[in-house]
PDB file of C-alpha atoms in Angstrom:
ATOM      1  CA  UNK Q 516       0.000   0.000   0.000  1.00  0.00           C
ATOM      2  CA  UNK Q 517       0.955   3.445  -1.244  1.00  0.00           C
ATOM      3  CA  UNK Q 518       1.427   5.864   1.278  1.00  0.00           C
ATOM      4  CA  UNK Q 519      -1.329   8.045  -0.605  1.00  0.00           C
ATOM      5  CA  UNK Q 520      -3.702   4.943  -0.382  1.00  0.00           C
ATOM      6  CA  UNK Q 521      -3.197   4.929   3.285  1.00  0.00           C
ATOM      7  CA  UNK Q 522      -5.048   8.107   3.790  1.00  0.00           C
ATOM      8  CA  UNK Q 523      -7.903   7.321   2.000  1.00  0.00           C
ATOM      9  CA  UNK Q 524     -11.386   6.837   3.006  1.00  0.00           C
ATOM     10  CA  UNK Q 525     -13.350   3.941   1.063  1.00  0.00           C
ATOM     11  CA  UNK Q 526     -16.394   5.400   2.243  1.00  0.00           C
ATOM     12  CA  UNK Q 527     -15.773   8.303   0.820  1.00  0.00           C
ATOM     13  CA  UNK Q 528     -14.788   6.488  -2.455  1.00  0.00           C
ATOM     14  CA  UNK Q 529     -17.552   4.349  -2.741  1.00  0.00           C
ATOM     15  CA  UNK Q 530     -20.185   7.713  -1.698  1.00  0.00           C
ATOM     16  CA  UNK Q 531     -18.467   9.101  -4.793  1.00  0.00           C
ATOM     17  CA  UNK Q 532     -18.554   6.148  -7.085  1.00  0.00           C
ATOM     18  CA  UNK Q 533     -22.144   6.395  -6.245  1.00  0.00           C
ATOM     19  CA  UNK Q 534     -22.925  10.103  -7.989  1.00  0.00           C
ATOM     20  CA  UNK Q 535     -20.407   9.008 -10.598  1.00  0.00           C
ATOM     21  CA  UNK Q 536     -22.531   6.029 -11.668  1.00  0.00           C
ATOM     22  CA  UNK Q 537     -25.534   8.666 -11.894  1.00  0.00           C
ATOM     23  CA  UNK Q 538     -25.567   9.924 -15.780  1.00  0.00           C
ATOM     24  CA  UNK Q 539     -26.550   9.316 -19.379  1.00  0.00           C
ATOM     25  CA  UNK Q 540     -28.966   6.579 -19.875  1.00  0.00           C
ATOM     26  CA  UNK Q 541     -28.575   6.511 -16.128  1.00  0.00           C
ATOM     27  CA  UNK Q 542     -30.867   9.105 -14.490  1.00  0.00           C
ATOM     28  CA  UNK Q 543     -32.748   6.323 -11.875  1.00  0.00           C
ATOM     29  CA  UNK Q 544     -31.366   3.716 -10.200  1.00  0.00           C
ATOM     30  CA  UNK Q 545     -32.350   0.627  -7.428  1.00  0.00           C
ATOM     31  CA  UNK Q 546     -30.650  -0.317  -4.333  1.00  0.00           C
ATOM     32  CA  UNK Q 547     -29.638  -3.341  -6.004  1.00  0.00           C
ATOM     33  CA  UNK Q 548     -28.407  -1.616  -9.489  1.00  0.00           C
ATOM     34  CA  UNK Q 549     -25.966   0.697  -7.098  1.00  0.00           C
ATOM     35  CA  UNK Q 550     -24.663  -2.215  -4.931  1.00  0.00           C
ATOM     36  CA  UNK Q 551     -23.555  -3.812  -8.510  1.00  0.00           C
ATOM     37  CA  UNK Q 552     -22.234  -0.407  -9.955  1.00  0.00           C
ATOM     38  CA  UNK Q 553     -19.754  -0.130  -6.749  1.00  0.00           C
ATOM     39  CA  UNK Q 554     -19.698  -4.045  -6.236  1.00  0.00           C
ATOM     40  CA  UNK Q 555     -20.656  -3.558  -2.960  1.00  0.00           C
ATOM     41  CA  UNK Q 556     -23.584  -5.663  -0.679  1.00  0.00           C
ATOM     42  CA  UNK Q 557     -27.110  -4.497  -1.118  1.00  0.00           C
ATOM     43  CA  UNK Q 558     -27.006  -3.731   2.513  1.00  0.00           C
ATOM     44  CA  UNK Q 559     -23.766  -1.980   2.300  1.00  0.00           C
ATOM     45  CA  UNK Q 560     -25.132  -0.081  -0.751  1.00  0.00           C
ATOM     46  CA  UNK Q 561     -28.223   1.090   1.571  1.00  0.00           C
ATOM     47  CA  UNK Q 562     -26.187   2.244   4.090  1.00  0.00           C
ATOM     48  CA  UNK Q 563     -24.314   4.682   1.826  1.00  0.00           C
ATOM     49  CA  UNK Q 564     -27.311   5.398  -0.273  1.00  0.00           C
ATOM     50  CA  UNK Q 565     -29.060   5.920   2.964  1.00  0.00           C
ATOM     51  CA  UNK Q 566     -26.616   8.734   3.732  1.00  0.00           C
ATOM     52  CA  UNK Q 567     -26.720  10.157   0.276  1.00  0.00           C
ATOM     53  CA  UNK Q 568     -30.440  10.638   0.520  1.00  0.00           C
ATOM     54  CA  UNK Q 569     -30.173  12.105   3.856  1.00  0.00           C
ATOM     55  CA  UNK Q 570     -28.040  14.783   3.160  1.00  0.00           C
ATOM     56  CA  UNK Q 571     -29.930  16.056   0.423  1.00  0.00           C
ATOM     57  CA  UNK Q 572     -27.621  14.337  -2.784  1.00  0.00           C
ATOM     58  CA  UNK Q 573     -30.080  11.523  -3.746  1.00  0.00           C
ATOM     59  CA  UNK Q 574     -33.789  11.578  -4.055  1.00  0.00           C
ATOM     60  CA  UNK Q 575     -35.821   8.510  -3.950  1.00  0.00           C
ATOM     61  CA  UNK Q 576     -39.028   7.804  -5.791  1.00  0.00           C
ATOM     62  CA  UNK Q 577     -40.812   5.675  -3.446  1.00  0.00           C
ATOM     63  CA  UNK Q 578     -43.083   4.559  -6.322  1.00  0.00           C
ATOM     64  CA  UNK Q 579     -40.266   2.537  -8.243  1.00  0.00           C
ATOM     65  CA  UNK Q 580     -38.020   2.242  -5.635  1.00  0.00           C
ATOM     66  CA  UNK Q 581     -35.281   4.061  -7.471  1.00  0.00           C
ATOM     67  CA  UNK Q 582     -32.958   6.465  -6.623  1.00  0.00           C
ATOM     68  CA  UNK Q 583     -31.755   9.411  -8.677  1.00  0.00           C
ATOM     69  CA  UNK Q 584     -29.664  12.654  -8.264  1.00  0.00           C
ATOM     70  CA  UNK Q 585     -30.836  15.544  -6.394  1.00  0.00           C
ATOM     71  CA  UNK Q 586     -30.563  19.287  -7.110  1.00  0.00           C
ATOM     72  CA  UNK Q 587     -27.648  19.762  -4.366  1.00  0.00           C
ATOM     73  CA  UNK Q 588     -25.167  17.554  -6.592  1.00  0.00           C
ATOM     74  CA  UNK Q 589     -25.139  20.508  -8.685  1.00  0.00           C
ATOM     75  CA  UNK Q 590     -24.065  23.073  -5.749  1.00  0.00           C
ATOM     76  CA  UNK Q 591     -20.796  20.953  -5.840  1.00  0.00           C
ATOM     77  CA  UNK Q 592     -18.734  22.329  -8.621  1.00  0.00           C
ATOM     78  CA  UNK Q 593     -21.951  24.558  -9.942  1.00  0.00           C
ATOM     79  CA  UNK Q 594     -20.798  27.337  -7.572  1.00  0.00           C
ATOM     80  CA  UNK Q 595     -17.298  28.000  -8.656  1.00  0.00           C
ATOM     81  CA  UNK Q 596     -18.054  27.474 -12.340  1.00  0.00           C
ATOM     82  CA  UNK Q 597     -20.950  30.094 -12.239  1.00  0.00           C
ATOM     83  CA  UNK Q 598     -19.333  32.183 -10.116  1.00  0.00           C
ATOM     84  CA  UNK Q 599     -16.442  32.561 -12.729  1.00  0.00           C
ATOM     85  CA  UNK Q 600     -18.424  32.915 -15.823  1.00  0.00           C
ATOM     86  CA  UNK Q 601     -21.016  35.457 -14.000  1.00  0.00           C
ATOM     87  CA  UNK Q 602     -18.121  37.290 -12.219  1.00  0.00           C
ATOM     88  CA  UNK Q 603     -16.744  38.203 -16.114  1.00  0.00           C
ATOM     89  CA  UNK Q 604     -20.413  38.992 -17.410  1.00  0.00           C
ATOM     90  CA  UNK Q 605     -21.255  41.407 -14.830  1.00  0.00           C
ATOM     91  CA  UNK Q 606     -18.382  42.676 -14.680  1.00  0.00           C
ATOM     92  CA  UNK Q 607     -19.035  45.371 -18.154  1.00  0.00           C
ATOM     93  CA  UNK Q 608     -22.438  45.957 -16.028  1.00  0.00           C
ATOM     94  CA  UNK Q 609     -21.403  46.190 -12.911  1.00  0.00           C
ATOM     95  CA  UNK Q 610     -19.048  49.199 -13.947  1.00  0.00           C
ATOM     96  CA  UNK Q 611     -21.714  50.881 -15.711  1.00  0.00           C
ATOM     97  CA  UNK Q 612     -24.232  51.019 -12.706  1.00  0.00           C
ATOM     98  CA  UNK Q 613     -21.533  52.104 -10.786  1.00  0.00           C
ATOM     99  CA  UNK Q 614     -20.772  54.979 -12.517  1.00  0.00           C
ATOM    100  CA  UNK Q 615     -24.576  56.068 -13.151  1.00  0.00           C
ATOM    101  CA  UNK Q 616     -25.313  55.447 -10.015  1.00  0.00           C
ATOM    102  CA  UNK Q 617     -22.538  57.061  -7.951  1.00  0.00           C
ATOM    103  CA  UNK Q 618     -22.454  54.010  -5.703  1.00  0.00           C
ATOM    104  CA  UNK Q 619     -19.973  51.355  -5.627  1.00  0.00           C
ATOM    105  CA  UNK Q 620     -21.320  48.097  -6.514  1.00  0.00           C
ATOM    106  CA  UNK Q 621     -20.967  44.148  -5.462  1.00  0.00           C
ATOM    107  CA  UNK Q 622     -22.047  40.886  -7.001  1.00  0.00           C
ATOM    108  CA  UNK Q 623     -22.476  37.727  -5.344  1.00  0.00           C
ATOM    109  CA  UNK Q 624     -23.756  34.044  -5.495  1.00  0.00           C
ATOM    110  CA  UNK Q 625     -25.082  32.048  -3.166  1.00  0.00           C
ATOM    111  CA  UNK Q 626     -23.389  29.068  -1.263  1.00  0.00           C
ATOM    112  CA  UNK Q 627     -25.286  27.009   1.638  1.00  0.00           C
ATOM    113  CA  UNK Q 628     -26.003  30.180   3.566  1.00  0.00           C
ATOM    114  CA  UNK Q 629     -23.430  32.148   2.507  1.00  0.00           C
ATOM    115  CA  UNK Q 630     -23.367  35.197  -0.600  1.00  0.00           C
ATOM    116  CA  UNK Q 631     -19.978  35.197  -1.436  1.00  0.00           C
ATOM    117  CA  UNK Q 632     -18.359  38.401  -3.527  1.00  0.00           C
ATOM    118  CA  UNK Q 633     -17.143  37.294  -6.796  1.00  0.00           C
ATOM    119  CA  UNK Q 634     -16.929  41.104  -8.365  1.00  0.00           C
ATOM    120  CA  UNK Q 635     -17.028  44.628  -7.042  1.00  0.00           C
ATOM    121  CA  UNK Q 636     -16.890  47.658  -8.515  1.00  0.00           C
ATOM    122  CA  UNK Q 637     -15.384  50.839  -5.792  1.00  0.00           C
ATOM    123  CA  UNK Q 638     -17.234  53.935  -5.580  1.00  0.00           C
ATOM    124  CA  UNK Q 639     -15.124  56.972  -5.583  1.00  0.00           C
ATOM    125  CA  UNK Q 640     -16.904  58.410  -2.837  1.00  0.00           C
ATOM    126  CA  UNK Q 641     -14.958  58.923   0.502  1.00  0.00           C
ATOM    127  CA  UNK Q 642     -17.745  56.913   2.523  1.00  0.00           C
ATOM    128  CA  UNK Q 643     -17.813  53.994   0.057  1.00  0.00           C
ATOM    129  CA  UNK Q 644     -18.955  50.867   0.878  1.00  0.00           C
ATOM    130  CA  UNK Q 645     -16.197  48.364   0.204  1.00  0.00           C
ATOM    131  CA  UNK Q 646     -16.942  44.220   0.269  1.00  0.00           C
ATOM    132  CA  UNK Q 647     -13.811  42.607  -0.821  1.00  0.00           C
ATOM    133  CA  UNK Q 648     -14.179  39.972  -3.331  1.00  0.00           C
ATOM    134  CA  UNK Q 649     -14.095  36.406  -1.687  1.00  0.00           C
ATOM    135  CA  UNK Q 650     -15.672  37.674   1.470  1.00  0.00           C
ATOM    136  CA  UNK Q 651     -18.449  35.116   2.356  1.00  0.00           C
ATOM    137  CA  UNK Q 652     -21.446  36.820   4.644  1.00  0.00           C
ATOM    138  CA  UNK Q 653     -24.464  35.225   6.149  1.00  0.00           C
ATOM    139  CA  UNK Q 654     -26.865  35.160   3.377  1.00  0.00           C
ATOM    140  CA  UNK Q 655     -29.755  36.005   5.558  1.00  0.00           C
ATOM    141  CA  UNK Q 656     -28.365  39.690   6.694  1.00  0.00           C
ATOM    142  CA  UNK Q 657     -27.234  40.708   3.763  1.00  0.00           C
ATOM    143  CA  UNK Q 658     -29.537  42.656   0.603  1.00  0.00           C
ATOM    144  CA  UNK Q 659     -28.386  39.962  -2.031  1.00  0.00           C
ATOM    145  CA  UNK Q 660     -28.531  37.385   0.388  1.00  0.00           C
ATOM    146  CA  UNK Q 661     -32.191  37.688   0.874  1.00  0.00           C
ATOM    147  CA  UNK Q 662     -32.559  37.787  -3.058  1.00  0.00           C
ATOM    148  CA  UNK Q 663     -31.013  34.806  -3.558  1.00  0.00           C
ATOM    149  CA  UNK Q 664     -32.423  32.674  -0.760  1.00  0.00           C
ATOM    150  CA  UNK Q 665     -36.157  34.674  -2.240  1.00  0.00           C
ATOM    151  CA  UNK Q 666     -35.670  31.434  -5.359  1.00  0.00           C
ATOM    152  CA  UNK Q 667     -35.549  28.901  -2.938  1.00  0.00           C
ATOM    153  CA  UNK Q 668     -38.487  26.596  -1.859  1.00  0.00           C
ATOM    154  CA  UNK Q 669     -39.480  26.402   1.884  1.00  0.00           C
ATOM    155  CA  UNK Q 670     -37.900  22.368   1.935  1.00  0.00           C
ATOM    156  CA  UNK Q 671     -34.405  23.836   0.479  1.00  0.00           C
ATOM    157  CA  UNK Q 672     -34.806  26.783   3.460  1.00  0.00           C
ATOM    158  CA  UNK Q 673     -35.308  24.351   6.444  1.00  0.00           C
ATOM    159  CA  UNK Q 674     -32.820  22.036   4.639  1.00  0.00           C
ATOM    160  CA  UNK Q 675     -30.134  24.987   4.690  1.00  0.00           C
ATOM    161  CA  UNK Q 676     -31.014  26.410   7.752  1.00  0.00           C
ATOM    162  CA  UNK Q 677     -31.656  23.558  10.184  1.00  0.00           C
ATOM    163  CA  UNK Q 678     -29.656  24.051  13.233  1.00  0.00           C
ATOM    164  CA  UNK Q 679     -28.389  27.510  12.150  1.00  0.00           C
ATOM    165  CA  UNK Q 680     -27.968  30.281  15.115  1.00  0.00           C
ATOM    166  CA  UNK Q 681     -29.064  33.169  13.462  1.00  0.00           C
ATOM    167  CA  UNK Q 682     -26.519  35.906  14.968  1.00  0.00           C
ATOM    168  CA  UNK Q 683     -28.395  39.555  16.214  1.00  0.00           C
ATOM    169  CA  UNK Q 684     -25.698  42.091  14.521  1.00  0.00           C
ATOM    170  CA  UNK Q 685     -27.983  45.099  14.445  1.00  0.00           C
ATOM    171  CA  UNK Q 686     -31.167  46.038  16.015  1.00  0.00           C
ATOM    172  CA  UNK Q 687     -33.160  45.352  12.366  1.00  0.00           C
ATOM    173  CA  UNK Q 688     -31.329  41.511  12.375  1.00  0.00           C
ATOM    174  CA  UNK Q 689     -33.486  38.670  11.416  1.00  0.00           C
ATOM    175  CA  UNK Q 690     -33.463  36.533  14.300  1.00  0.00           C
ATOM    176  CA  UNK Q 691     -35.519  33.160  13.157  1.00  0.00           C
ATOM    177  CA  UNK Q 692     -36.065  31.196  10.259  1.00  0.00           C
ATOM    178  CA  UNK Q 693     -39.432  31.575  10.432  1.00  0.00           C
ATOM    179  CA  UNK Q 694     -38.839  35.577  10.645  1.00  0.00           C
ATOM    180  CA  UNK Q 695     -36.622  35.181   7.328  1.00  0.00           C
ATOM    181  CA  UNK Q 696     -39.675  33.170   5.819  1.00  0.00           C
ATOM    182  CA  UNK Q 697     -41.740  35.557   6.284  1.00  0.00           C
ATOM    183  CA  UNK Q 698     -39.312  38.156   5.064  1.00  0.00           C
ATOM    184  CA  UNK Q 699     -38.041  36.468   1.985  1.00  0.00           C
ATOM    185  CA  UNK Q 700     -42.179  36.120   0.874  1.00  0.00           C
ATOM    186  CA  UNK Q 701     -42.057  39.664   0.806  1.00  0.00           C
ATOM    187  CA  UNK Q 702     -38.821  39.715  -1.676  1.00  0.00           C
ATOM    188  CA  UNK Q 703     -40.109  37.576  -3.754  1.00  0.00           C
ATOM    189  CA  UNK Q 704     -43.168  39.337  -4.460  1.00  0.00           C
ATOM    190  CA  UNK Q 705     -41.554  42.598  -4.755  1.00  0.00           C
ATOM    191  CA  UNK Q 706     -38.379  41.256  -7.141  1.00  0.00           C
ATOM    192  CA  UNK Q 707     -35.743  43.315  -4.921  1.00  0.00           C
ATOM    193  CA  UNK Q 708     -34.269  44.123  -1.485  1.00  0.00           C
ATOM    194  CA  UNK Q 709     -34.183  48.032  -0.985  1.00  0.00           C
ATOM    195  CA  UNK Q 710     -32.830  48.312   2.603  1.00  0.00           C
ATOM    196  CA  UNK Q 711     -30.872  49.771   5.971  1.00  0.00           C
ATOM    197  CA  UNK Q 712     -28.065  46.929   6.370  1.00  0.00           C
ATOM    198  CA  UNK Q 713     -28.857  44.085   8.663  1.00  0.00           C
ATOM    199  CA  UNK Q 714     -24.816  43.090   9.232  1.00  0.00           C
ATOM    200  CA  UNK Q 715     -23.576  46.994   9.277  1.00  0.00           C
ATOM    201  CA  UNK Q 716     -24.971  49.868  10.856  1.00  0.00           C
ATOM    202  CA  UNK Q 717     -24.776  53.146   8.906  1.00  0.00           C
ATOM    203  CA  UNK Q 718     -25.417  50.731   5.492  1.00  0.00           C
ATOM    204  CA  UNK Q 719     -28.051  51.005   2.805  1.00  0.00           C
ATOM    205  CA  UNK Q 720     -28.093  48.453  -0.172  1.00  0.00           C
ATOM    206  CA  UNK Q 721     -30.773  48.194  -3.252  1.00  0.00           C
ATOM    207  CA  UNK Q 722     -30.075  44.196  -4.552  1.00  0.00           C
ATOM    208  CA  UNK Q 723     -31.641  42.426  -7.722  1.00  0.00           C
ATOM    209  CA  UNK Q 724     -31.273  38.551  -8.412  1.00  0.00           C
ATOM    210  CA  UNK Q 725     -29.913  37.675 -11.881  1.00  0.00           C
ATOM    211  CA  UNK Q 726     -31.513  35.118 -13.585  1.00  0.00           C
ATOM    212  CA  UNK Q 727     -30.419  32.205 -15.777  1.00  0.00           C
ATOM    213  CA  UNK Q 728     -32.498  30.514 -18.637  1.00  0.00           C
ATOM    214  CA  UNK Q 729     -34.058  28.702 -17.047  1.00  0.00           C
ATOM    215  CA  UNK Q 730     -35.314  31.480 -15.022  1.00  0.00           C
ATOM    216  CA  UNK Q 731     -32.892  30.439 -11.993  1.00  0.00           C
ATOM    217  CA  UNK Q 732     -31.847  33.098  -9.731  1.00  0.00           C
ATOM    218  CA  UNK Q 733     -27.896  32.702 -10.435  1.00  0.00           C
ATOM    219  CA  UNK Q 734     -26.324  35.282  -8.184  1.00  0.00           C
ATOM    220  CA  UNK Q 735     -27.130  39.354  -7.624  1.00  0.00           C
ATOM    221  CA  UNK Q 736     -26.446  42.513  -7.967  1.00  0.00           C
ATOM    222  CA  UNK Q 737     -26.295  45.462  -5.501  1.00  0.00           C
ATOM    223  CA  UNK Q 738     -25.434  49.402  -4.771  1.00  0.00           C
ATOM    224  CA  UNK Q 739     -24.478  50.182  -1.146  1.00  0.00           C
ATOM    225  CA  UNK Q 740     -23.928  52.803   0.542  1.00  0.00           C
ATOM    226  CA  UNK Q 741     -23.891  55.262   3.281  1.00  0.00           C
ATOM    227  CA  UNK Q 742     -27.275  55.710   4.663  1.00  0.00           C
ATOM    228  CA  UNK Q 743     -26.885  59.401   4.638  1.00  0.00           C
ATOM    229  CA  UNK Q 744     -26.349  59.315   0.740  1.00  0.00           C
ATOM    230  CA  UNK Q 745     -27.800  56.279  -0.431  1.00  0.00           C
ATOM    231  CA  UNK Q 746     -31.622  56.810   0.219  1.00  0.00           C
ATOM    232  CA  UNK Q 747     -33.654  54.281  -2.016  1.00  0.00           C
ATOM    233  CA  UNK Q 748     -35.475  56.038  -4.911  1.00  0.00           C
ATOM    234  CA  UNK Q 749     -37.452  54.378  -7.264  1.00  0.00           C
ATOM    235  CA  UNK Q 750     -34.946  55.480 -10.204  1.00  0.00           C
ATOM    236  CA  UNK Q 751     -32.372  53.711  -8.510  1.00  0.00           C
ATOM    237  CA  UNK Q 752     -33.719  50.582  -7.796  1.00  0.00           C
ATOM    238  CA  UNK Q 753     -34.743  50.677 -11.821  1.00  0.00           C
ATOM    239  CA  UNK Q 754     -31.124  51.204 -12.425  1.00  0.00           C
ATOM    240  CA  UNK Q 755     -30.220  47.976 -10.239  1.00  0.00           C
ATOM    241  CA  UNK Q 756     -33.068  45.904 -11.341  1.00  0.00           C
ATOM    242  CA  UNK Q 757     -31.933  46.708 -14.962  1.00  0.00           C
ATOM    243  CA  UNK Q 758     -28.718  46.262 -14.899  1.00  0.00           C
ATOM    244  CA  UNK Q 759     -29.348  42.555 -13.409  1.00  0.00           C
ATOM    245  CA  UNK Q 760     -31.730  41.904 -16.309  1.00  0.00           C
ATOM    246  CA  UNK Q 761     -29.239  43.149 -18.727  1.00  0.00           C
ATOM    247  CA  UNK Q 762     -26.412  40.681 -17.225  1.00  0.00           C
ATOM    248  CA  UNK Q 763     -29.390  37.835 -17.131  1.00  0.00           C
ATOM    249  CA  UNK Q 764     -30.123  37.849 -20.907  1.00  0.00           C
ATOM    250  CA  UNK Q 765     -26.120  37.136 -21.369  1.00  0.00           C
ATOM    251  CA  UNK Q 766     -26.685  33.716 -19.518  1.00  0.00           C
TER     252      UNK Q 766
END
């Protein structure tokens, strides 16, 4: 034995043999069609199946008794790769809005429970609001947070959000899932978060999800500010709500 191989987890292998088996011509799968893919036990395939469906990688149609990949697969590479190509769309955008708007401007996607900053453009104004790209903020207290967790169904929230200690930083903070539920609704039905920061006092942001084709909110789009010269007009959340449109219809 290598002393590579002696570090590795055949768990871990087999787990991964098991989404690797998933694909063309393959889309559903039994219990007993997995243990021969891995050429494993059918009770050893449940038990890593069983894990698999549990935390939220394989869905199982209880009809046929089949097993097939579920939507969080995706989140496993899907994140970086989006977050490069959408970081170099917006990017043109991003600039633009920046310089109507006077404001310096961010764009994030969403990871878990996380935005994370994949492109900002600086405001030359000497209070500017500056998110270094990389930074990863609770999704929940944060303007394009809440428009990115707006797409997601209420299974996918308490999926994401089970166990999570929601952490008071201002007075305005969210402080319960069911809170944010109630909160994200709203975003969802208006298209936009146009608020006082819920991570930074003195803050103001106007976010606007960006869409894929498939009508997929992707990432988002914000301006920030200082609160006492950022004060949400309805021109300027047109200017942020177009400019995501504009960067969705280069998906």
């Amino acid at each position: 034995m290598t002393k590579d191989k002696k570090y590795q987890s055949n768990s871990l292998l087999r787990g991964l043999k098991i989404l690797e088996a998933f694909g063309a011509g393959r889309a559903d799968m039994t219990l007993s069609q997995i243990a021969e893919e891995i050429s494993v036990t059918s009770s050893a395939a449940f038990r890593f199946v069983h894990t698999l469906e549990q935390e939220g990688f394989l869905i199982k149609d209880e009809k046929s008794r089949s097993f097939r990949l579920a939507p969080r697969v995706m989140e496993l590479g899907y994140s970086y790769i989006k977050s490069l190509d959408l970081g170099d769309v917006a990017a043109v955008h991003a600039r633009s809005l920046r310089d109507i708007s006077g404001f310096s401007v961010h764009v994030s996607v969403l990871e878990n429970t996380e935005a994370v900053y994949i492109y900002r453009a600086m405001s030359p104004s000497p209070m500017v609001s500056n998110i270094p790209v990389g930074s990863r903020l609770p999704a929940f207290a944060t303007s394009m947070g809440r428009i990115m967790l707006a797409d997601l169904s209420e299974a996918e929230l308490d999926r994401r959000f089970e166990g999570y200690a929601f952490e008071k930083f201002t007075d305005g903070t969210i402080e319960t899932l069911t809170e944010l539920k109630t909160a994200l609704a709203a975003d969802r039905k208006r298209g936009y978060v146009a608020q006082a920061s819920q991570l930074a006092e003195g803050t103001v942001a106007i976010a606007a999800p960006i869409f894929d084709r498939s009508k997929h909110v992707i990432g988002a789009i914000n301006i920030s500010g200082h609160r006492n010269q950022l004060r949400p007009t309805e021109d300027q959340i047109e200017q942020v709500r177009n400019c995501a449109l504009r960067i969705s219809e280069m998906q």
